[in-house]
PDB file of C-alpha atoms in Angstrom:
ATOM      1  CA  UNK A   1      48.539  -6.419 -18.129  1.00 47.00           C
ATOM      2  CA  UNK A   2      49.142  -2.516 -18.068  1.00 48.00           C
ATOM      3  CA  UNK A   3      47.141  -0.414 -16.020  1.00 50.00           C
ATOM      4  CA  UNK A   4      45.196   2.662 -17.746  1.00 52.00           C
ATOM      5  CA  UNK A   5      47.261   5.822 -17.228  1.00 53.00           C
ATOM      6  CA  UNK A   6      44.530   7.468 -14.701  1.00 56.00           C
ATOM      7  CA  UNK A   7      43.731   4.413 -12.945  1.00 53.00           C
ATOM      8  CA  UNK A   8      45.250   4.122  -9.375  1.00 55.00           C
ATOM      9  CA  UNK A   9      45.214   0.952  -8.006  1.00 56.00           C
ATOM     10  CA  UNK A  10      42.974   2.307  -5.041  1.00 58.00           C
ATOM     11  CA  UNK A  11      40.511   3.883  -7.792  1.00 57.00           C
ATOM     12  CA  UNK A  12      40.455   0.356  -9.726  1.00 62.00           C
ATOM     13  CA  UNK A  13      39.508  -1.105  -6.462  1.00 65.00           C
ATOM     14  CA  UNK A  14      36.576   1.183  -5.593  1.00 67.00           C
ATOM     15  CA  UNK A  15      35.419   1.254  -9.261  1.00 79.00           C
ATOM     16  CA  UNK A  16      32.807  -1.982  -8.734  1.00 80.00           C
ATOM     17  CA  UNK A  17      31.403  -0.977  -5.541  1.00 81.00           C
ATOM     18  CA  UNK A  18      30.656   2.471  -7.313  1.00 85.00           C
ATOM     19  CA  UNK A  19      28.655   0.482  -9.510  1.00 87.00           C
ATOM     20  CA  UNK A  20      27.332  -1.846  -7.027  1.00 86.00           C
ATOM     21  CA  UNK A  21      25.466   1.337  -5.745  1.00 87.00           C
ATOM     22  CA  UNK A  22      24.866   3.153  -9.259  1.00 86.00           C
ATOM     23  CA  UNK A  23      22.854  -0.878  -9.938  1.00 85.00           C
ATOM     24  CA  UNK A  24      20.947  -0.221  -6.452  1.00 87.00           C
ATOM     25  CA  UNK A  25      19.893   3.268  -7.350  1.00 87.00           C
ATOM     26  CA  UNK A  26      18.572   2.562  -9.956  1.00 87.00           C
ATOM     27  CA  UNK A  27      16.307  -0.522  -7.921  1.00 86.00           C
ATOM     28  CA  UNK A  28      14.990   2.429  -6.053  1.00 88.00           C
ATOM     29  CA  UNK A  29      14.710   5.196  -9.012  1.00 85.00           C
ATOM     30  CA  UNK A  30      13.627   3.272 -11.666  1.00 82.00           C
ATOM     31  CA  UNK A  31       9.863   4.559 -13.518  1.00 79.00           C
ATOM     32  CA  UNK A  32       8.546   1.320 -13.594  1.00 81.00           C
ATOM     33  CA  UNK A  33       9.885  -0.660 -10.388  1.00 80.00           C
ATOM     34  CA  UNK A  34      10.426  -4.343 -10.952  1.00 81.00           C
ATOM     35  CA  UNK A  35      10.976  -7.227  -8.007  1.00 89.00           C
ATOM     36  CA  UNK A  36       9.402  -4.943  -5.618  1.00 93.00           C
ATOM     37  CA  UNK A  37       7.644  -6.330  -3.138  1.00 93.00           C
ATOM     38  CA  UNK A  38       6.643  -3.645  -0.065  1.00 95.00           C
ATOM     39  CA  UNK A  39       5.214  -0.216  -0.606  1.00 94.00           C
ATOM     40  CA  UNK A  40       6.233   2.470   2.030  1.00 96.00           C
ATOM     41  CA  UNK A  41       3.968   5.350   2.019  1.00 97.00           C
ATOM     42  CA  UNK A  42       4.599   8.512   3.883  1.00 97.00           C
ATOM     43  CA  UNK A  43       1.796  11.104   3.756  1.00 95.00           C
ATOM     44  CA  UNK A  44       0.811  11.224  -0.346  1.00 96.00           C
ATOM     45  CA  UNK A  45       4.134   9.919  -1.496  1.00 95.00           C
ATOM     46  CA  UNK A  46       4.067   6.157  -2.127  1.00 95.00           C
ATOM     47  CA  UNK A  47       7.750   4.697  -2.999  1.00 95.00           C
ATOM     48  CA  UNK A  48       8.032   0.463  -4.158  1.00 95.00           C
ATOM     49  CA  UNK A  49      11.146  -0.599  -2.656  1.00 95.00           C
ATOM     50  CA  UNK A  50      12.588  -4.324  -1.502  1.00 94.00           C
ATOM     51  CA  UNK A  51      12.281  -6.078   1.414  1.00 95.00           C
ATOM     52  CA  UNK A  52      15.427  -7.510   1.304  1.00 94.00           C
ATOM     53  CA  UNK A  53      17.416  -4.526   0.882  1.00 95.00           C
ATOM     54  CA  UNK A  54      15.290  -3.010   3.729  1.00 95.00           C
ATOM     55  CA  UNK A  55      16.112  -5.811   6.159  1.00 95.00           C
ATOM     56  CA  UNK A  56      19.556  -6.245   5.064  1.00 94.00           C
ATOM     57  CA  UNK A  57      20.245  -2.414   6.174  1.00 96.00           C
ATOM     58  CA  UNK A  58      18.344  -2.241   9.092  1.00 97.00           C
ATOM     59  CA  UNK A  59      16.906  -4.810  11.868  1.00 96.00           C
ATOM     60  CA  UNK A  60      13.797  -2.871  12.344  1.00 95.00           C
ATOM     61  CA  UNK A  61      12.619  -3.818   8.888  1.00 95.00           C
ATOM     62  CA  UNK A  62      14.149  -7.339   8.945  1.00 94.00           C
ATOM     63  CA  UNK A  63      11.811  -7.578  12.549  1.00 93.00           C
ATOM     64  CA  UNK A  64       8.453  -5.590  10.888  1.00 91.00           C
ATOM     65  CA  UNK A  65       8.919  -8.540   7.935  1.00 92.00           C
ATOM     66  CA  UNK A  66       9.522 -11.327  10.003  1.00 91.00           C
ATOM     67  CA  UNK A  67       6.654 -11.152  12.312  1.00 85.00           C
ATOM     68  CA  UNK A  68       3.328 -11.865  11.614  1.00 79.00           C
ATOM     69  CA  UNK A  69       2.677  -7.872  11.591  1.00 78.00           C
ATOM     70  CA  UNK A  70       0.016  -6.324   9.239  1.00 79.00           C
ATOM     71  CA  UNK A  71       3.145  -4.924   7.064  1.00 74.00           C
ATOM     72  CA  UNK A  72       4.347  -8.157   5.933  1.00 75.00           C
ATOM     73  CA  UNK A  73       0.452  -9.219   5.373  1.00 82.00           C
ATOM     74  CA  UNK A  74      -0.133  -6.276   3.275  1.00 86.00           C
ATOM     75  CA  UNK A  75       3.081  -5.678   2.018  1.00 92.00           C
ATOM     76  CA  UNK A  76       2.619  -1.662   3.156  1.00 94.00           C
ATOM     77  CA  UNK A  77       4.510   0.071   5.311  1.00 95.00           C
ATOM     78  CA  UNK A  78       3.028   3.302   7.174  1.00 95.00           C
ATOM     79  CA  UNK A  79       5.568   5.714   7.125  1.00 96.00           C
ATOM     80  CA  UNK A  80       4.292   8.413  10.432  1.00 96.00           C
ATOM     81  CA  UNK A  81       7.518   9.291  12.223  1.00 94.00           C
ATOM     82  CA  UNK A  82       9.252  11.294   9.535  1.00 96.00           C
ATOM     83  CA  UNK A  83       8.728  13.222   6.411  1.00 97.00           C
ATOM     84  CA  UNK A  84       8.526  12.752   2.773  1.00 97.00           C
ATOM     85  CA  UNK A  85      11.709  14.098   2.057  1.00 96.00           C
ATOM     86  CA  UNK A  86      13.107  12.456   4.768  1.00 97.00           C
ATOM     87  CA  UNK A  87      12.178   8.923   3.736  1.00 98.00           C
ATOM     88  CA  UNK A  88      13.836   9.544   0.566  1.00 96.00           C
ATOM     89  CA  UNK A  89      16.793  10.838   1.926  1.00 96.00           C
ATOM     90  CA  UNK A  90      17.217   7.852   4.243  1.00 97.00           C
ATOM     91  CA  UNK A  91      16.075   5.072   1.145  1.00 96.00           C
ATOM     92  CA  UNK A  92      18.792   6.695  -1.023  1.00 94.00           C
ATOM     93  CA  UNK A  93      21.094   5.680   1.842  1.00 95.00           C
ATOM     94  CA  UNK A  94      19.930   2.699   2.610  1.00 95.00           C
ATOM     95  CA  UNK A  95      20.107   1.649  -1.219  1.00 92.00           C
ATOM     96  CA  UNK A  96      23.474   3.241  -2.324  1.00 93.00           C
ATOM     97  CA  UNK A  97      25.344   4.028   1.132  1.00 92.00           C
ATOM     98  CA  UNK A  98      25.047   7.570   0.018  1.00 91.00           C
ATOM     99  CA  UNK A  99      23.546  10.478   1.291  1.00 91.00           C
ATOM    100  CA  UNK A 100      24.036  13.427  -1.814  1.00 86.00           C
ATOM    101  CA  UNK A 101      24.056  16.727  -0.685  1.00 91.00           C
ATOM    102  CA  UNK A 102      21.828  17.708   2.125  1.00 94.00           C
ATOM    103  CA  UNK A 103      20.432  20.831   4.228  1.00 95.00           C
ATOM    104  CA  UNK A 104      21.116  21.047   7.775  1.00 94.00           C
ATOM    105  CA  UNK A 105      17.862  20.980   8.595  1.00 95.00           C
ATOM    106  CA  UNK A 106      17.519  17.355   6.163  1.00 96.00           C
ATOM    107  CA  UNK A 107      20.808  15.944   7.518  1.00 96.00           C
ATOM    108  CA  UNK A 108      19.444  16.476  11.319  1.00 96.00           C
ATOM    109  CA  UNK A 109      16.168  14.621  10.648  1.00 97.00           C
ATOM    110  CA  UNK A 110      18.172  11.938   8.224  1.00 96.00           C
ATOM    111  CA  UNK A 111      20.101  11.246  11.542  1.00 96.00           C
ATOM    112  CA  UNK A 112      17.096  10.880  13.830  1.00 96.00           C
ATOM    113  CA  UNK A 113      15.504   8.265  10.989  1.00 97.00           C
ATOM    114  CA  UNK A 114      19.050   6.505  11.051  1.00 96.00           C
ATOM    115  CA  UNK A 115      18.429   6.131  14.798  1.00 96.00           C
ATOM    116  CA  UNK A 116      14.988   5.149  14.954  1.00 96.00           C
ATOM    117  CA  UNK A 117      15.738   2.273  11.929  1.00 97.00           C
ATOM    118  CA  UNK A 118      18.825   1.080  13.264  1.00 97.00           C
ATOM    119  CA  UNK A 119      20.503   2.134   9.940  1.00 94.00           C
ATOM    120  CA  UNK A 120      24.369   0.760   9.837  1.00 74.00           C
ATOM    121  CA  UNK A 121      26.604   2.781   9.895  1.00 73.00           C
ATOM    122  CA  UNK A 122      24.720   5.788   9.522  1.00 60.00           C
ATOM    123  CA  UNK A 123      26.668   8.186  12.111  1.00 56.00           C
TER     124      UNK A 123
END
């Protein structure tokens, strides 16, 4: 079968987990969410999002869903610890593996949220 003429074998390879996280960005993005099941609300903002994913990517969400805790009763999630902006940074990487472009300032309190949830390979 020939290859297409910009394709690399390494790009070919990377190509479907590009889109694996591209399909999980959208998940997180999408106007009207669908199979969420948890609500995680820091100060006014209020983002749906999947337990699953969440316990998949870190073990303190896999333990806060496990247990009989009020967030897996009411499917909410108090978000106290960290900013807004913050919780979106870190939910973009726990969905995609991706972090964007970030301040200094952003990328210093992404790390301490990495920390606190036990994100993988975050640093």
């Amino acid at each position: 079968m020939p290859q297409p003429q910009n394709s690399s074998p390494s790009t070919r390879q990377f190509e479907p987990l590009r889109e694996l996280s591209d399909d999980f960005a959208r998940l997180l993005y999408e106007k009207t969410p669908t199979f969420t099941d948890v609500e995680l609300k820091c100060g006014t903002l209020t983002i749906p999002a999947h337990k699953n994913i969440l316990s998949a990517r870190s073990p303190v969400f896999r333990a806060m869903f496990s247990n009989k805790m009020k967030e897996t009763r009411d499917n909410e999630v108090n978000i106290t610890d960290i900013d807004a902006p913050v919780l979106q940074a870190m939910l973009t990487y726990v969905y995609t593996g991706q972090t964007g472009n970030l301040s200094y300032n952003l990328a210093g309190d992404l790390l301490f949220a990495a920390d606190k949830y036990e994100l993988k390979d975050s640093k």
